[in-house]
CSV table of C-alpha atoms (C1' of nucleotides) and ligand atoms in Angstrom, one decimal:
chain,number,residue,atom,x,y,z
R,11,UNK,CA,0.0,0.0,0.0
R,12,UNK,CA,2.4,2.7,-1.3
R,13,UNK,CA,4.7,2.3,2.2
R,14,UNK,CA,8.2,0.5,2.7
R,15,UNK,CA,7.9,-1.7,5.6
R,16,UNK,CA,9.7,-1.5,8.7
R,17,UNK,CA,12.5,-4.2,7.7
R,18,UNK,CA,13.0,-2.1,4.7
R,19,UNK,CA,13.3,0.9,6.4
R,20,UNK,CA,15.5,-0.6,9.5
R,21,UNK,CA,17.7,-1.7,6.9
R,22,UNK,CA,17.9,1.8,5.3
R,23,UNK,CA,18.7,3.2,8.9
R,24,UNK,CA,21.5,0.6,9.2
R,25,UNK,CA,22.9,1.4,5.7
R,26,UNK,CA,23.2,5.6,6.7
R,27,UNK,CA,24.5,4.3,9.7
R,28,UNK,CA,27.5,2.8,7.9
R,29,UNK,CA,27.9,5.1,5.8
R,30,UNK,CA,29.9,7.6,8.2
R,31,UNK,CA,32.3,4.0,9.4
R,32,UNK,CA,34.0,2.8,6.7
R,33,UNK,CA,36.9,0.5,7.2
R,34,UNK,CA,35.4,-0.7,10.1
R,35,UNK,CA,32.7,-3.2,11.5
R,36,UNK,CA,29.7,-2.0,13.4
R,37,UNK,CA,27.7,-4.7,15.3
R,38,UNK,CA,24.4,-5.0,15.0
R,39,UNK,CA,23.9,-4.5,18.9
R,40,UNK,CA,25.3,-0.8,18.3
R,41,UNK,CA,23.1,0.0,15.4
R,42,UNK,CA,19.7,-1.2,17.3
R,43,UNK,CA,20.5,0.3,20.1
R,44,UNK,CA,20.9,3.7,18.6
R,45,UNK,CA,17.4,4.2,17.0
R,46,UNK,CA,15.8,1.7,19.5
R,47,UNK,CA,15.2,-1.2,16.8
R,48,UNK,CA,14.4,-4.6,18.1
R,49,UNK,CA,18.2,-6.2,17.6
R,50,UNK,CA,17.2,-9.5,16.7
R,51,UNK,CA,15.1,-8.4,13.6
R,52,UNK,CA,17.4,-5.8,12.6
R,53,UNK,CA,20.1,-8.5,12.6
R,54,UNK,CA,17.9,-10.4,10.1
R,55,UNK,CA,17.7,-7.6,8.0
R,56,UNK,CA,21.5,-6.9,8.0
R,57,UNK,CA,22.3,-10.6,7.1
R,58,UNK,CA,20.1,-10.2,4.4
R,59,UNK,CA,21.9,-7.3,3.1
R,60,UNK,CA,24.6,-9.3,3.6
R,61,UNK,CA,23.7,-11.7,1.7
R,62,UNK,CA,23.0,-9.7,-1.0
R,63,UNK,CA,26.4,-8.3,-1.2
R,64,UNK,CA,25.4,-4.8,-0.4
R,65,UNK,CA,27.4,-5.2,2.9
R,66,UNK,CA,30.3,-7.0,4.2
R,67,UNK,CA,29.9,-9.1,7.4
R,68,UNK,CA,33.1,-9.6,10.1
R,69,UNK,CA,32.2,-12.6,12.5
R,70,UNK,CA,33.4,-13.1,16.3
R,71,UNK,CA,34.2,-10.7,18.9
R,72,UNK,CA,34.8,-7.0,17.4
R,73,UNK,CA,32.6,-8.4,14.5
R,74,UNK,CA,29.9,-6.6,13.0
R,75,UNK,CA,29.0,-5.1,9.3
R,76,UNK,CA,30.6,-2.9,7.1
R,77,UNK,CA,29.3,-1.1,3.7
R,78,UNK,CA,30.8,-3.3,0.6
R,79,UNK,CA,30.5,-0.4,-1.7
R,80,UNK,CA,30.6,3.4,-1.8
R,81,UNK,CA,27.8,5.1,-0.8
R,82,UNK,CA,27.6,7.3,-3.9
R,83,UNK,CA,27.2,4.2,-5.9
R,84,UNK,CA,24.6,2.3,-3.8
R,85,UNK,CA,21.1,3.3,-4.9
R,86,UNK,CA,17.7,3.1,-3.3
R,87,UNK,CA,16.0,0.9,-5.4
R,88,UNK,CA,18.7,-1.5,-5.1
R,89,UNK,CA,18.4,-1.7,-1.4
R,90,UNK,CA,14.7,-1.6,-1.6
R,91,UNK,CA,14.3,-4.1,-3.8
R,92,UNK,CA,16.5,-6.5,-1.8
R,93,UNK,CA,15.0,-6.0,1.5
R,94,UNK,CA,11.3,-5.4,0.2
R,95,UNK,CA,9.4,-8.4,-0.1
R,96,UNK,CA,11.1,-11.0,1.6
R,97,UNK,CA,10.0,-14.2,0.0
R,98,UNK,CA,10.1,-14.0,-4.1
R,99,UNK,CA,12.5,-12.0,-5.4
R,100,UNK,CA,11.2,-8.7,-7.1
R,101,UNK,CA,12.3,-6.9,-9.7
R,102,UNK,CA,11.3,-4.4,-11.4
R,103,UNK,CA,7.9,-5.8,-10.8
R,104,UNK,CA,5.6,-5.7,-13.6
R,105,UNK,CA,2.3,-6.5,-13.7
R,106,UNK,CA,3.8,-10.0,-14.3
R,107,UNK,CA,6.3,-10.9,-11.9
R,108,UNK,CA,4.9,-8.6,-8.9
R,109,UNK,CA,4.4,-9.9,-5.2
R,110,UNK,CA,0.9,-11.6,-6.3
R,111,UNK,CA,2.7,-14.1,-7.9
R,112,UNK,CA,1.2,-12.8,-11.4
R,113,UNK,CA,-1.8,-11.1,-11.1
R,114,UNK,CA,-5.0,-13.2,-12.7
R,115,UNK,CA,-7.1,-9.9,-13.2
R,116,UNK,CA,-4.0,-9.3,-16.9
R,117,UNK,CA,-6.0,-10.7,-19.7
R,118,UNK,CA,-9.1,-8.2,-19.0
R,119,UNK,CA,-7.2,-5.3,-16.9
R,120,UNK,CA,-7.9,-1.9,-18.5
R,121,UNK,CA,-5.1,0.1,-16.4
R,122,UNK,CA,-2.6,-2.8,-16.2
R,123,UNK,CA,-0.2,-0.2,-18.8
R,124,UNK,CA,-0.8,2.7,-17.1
R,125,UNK,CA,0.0,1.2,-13.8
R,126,UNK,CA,2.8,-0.7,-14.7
R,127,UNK,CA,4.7,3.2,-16.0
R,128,UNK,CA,3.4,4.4,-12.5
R,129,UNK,CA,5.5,1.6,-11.3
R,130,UNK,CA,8.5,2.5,-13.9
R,131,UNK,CA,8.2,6.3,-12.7
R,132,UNK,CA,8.5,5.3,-8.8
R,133,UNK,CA,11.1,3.1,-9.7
R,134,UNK,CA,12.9,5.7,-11.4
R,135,UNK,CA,12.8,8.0,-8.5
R,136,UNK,CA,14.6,5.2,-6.1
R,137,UNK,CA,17.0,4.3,-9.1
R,138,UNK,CA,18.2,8.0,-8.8
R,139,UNK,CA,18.7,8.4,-5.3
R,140,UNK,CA,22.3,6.8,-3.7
R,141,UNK,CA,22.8,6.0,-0.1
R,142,UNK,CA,24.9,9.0,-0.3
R,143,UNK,CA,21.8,11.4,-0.8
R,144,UNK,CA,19.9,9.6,1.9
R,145,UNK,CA,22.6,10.2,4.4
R,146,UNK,CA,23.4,13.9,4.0
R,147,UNK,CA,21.4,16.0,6.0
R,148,UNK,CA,18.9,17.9,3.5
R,149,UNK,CA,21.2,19.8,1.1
R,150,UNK,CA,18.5,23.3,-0.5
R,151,UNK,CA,15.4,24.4,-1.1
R,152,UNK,CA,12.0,24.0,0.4
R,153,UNK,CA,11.3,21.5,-2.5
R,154,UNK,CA,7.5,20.5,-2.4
R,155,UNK,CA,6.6,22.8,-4.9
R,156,UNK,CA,10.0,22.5,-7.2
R,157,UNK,CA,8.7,18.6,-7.4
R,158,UNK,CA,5.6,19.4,-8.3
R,159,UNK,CA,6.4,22.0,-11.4
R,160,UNK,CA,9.5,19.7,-12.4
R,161,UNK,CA,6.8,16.9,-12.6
R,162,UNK,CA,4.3,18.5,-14.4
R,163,UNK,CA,6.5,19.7,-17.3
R,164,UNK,CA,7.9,16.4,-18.1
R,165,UNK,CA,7.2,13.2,-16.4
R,166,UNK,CA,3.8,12.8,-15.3
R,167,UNK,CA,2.2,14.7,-18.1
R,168,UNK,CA,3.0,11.3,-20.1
R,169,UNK,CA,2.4,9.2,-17.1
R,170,UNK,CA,-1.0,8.4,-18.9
G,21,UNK,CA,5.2,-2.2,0.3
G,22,UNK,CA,4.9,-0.2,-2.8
G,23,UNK,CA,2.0,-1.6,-4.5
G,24,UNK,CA,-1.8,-0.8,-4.9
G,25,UNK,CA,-3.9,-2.9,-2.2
G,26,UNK,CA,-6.6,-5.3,-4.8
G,27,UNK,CA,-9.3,-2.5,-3.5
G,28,UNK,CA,-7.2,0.4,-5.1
G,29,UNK,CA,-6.7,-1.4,-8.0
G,30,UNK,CA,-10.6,-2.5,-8.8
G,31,UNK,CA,-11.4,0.8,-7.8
G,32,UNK,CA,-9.6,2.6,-10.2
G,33,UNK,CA,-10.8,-0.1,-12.6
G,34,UNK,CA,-14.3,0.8,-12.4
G,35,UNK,CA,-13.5,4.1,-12.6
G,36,UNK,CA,-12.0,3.6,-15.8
G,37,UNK,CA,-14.5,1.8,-17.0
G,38,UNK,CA,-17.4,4.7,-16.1
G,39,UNK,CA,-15.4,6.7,-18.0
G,40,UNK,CA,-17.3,5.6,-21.3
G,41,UNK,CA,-20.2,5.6,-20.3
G,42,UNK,CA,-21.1,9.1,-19.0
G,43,UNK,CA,-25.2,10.0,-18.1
G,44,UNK,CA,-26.0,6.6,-17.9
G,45,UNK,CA,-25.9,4.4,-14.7
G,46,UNK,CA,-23.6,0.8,-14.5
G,47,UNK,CA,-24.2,-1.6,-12.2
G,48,UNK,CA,-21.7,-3.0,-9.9
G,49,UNK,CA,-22.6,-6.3,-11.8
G,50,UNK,CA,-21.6,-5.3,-14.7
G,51,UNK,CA,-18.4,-3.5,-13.9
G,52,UNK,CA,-17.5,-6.9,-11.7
G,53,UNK,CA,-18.1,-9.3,-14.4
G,54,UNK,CA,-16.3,-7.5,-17.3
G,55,UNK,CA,-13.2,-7.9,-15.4
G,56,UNK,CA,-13.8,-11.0,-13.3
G,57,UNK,CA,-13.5,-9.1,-10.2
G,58,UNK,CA,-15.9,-10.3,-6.9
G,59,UNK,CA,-19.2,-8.2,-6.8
G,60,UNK,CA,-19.7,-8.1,-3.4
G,61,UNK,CA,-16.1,-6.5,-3.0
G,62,UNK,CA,-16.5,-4.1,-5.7
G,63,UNK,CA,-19.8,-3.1,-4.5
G,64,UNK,CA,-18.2,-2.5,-1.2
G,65,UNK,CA,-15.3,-0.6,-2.7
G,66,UNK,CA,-17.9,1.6,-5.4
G,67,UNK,CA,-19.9,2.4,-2.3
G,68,UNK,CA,-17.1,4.1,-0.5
G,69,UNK,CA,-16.3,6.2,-3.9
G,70,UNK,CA,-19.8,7.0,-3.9
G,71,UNK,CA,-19.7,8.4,-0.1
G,72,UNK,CA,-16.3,10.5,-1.4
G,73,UNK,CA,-18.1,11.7,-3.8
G,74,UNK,CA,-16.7,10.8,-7.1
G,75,UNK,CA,-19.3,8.6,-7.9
G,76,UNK,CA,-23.1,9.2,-8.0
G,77,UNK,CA,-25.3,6.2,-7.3
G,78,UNK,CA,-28.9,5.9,-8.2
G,79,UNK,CA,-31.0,2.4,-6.0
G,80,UNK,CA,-33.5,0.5,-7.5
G,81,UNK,CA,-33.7,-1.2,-10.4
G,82,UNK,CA,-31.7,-0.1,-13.3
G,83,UNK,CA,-29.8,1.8,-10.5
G,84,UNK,CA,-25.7,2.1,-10.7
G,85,UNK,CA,-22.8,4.1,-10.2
G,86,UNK,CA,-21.9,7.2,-12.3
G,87,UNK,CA,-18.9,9.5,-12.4
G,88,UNK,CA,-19.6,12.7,-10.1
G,89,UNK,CA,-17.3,14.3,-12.0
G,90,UNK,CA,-15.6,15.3,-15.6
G,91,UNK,CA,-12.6,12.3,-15.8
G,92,UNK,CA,-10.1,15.6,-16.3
G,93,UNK,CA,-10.0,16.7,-13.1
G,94,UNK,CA,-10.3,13.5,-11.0
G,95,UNK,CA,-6.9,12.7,-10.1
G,96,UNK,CA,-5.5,9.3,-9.7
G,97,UNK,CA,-4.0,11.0,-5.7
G,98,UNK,CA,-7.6,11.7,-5.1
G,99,UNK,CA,-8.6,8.3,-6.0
G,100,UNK,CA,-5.8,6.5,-4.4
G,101,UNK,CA,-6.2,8.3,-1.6
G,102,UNK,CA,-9.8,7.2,-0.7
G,103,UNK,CA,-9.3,3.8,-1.8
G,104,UNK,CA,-5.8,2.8,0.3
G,105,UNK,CA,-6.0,2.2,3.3
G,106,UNK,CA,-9.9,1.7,4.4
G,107,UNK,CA,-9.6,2.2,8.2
G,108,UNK,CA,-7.4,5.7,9.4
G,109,UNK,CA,-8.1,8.2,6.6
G,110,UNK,CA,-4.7,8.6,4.7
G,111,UNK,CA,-3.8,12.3,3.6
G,112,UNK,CA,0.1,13.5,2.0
G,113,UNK,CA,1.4,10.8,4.9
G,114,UNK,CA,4.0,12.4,6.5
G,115,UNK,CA,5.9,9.8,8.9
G,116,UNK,CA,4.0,11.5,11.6
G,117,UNK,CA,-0.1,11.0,9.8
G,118,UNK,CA,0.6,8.0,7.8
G,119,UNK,CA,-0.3,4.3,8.6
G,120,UNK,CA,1.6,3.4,11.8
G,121,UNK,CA,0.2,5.4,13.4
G,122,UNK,CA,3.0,7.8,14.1
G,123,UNK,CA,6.0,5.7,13.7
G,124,UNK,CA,7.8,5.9,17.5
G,125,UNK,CA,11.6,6.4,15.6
G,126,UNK,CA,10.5,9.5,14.5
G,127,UNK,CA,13.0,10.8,17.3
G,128,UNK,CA,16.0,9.5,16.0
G,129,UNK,CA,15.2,8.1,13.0
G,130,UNK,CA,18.1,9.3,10.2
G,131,UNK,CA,16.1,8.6,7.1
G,132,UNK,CA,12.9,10.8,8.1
G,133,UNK,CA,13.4,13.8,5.5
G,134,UNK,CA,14.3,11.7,2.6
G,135,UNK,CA,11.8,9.1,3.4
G,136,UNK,CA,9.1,11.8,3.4
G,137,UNK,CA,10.9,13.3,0.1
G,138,UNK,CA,10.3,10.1,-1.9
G,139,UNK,CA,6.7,9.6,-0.9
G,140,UNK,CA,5.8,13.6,-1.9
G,141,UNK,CA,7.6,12.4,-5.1
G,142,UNK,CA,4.9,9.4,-5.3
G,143,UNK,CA,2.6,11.6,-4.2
G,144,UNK,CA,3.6,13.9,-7.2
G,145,UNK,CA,3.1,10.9,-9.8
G,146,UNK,CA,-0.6,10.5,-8.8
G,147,UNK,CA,-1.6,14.3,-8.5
G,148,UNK,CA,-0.2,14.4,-12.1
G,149,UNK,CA,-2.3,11.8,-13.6
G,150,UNK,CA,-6.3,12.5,-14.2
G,151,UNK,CA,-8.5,9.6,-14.2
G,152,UNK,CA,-8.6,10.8,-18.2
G,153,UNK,CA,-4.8,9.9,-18.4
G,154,UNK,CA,-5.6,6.4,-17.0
G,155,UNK,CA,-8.6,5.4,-19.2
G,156,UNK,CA,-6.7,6.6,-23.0
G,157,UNK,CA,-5.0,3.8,-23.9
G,158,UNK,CA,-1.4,4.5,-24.4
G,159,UNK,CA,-0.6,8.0,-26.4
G,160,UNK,CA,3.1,7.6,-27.4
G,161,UNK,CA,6.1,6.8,-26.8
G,162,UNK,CA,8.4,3.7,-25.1
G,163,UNK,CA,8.8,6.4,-22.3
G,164,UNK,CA,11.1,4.5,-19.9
G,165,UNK,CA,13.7,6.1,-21.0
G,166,UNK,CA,12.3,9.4,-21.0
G,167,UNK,CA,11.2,9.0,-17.1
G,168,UNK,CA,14.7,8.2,-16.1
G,169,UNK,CA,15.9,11.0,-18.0
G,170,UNK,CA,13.3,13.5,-16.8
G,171,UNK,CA,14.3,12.6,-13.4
G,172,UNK,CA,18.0,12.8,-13.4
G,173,UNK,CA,17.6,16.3,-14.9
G,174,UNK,CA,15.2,17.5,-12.6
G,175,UNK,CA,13.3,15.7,-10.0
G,176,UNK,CA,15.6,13.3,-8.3
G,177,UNK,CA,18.6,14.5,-8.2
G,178,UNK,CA,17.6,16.7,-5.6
G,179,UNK,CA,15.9,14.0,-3.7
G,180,UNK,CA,18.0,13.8,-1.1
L,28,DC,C1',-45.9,-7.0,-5.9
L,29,DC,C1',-41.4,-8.3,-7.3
L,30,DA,C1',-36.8,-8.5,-9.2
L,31,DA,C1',-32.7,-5.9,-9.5
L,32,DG,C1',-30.3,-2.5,-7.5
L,33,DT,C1',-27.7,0.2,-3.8
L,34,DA,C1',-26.6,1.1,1.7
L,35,DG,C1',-24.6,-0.3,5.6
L,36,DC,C1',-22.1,-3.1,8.6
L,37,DA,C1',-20.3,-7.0,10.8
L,38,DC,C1',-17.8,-10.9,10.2
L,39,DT,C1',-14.5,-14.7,8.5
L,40,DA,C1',-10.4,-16.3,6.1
L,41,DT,C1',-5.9,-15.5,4.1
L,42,DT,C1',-1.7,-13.3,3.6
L,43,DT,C1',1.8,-10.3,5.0
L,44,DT,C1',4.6,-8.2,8.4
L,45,DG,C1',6.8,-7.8,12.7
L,46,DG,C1',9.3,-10.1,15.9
L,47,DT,C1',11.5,-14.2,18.6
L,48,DG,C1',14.0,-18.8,19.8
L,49,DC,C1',17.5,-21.8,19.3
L,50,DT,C1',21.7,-23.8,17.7
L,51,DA,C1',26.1,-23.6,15.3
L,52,DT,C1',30.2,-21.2,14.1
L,53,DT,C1',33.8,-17.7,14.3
L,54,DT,C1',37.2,-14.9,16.6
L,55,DG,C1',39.6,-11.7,19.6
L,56,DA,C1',41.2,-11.2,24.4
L,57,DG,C1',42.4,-12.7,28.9
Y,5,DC,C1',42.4,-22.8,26.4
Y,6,DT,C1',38.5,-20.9,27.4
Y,7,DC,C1',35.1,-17.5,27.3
Y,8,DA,C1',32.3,-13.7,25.7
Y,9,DA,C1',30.7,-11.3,21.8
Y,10,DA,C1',29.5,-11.6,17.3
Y,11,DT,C1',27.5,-13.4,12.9
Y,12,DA,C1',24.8,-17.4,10.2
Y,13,DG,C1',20.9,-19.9,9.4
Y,14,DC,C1',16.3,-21.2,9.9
Y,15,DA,C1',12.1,-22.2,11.9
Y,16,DC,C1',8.6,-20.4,14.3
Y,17,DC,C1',4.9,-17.5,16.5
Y,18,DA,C1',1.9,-13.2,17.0
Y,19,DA,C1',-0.2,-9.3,15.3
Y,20,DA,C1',-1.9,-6.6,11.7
Y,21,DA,C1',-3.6,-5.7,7.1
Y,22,DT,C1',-6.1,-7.5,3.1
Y,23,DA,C1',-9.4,-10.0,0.6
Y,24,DG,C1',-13.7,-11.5,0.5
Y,25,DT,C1',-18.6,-12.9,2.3
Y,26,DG,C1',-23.4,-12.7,4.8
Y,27,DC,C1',-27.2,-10.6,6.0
Y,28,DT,C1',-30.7,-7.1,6.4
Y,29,DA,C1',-32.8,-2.8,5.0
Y,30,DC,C1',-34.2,0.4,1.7
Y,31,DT,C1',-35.3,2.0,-3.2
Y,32,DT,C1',-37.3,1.9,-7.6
Y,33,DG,C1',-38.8,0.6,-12.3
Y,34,DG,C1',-41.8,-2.6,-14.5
V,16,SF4,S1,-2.8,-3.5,-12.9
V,16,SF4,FE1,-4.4,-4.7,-13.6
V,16,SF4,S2,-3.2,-6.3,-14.1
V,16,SF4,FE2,-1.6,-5.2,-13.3
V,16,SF4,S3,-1.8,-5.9,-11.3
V,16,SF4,FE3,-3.2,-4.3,-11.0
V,16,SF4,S4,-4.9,-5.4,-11.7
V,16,SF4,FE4,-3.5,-7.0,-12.1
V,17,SF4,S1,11.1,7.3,8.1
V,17,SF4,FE1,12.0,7.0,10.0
V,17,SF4,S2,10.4,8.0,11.0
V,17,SF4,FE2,9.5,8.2,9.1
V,17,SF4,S3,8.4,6.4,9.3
V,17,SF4,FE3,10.1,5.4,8.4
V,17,SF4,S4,11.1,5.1,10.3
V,17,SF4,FE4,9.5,6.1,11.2
DNA sequence: CCAAGTAGCACTATTTTGGTGCTATTTGAG
DNA sequence: CTCAAATAGCACCAAAATAGTGCTACTTGG
């Protein structure tokens, strides 16, 4: 319903957490005890991540995680669409290959296109923000408004 | 998690589908069995259009649902916004008014400003698309391409 | 009067999300 | 060598959100 969940945004948390201790390994204890995150969950969240590749994992004492790329180069919609959805894998998600396992309404669906480049256009705004963005503070302007003009002169005019 | 709830999407459904068929009255059985969607639960979901006001409904025999409204200036935010999320009405949802009920990290939680960046972003998408946008097929274009660029130049680039 | 509709609301079933338990393995430090 | 602090892996439970149904009342054209 249009929201990340709370894994996927613990995860986020973690990842700006990192992003200010490179060469070194940050336990999970630390991190959930900083924004008062239930540790065990956010520890399945960070193996995931893990697992993923997105972060590199340091075991025993002093152990903990570390990001496995810059920060500049990690996007949103990669981490989102690792940690989103935890059972099938999903990409780009289409109308297709979306969490309901294919969708049954596709043969008859009058708005499948439309939704499906409402999907591309959300997806486009996660594909252009890095970890690096997330992290640093809030950089200019007010911004509501310069969203909405930048919107209606050249994406969502076509959205249709 | 980023996706329509099945209401939304039926909703918006039979909305495109009224669009056609302007001064006349449709049925919810209709509606439901052009598209193989349940009755009951469209009925359910056409009924709380109706009490939003962007349907009309006329009882009795040869009764139905109508559009309240010119399909121009019914925005897909307006409809999205009725439909999602049945329970707590769901306005711009700012961390503090959306879902959770006022997420308790909002204290220390890092990723607040972006996080409510991105979903005014969303939140730009649907207020730029009319219910007329949804219903016309496809105009042009592959477009992809043209979101992404559209984006980088303006929009999300500044999303941080 | 009656069949076909909507209105309203409560209720059940299913799925998703949030969160925990437990056990094994790794590793730095005393 | 031993122990405490970590991660790894996985199953499991609990709560919430979603999907869908039942039933009754009211409305209206034929
Ligand atoms: S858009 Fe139409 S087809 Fe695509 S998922 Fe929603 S309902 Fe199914
Ligand atoms: S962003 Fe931070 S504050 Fe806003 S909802 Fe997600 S977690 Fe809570």
């Amino acid at each position: 319903m249009l929201q990340l969940t709370k894994r996927t945004e613990y995860g986020l948390i973690a990842l700006v957490h990192l992003v200010d201790r490179r060469d070194e390994f940050v336990s999970a204890r630390e991190i959930g005890d900083a924004y008062h995150v239930p540790r065990r969950l956010l520890a399945e969240v960070l193996k995931e991540l893990c697992r993923a590749d997105l972060l590199l994992s340091q075991r025993g004492a002093n152990g903990g995680y570390s990001l496995a790329r810059e920060p500049e180069n990690l996007t949103l919609a990669e981490a989102v669409q690792i940690l989103e959805a935890t059972p099938s894998a999903k990409d780009g998600s289409t109308c297709e290959t979306s969490a309901w396992s294919s969708c049954d309404l596709i043969s008859t669906c009058p708005i499948k296109t439309p939704i499906e480049r409402l999907r591309a256009g959300i997806w486009g705004l996660l594909n252009q923000t890095t970890l690096r963005d997330l992290a640093t503070p809030a950089p200019v302007n007010p911004l509501g408004e310069l969203i909405e003009s930048a919107q209606a002169s050249s994406l969502s005019a076509r959205l249709s």
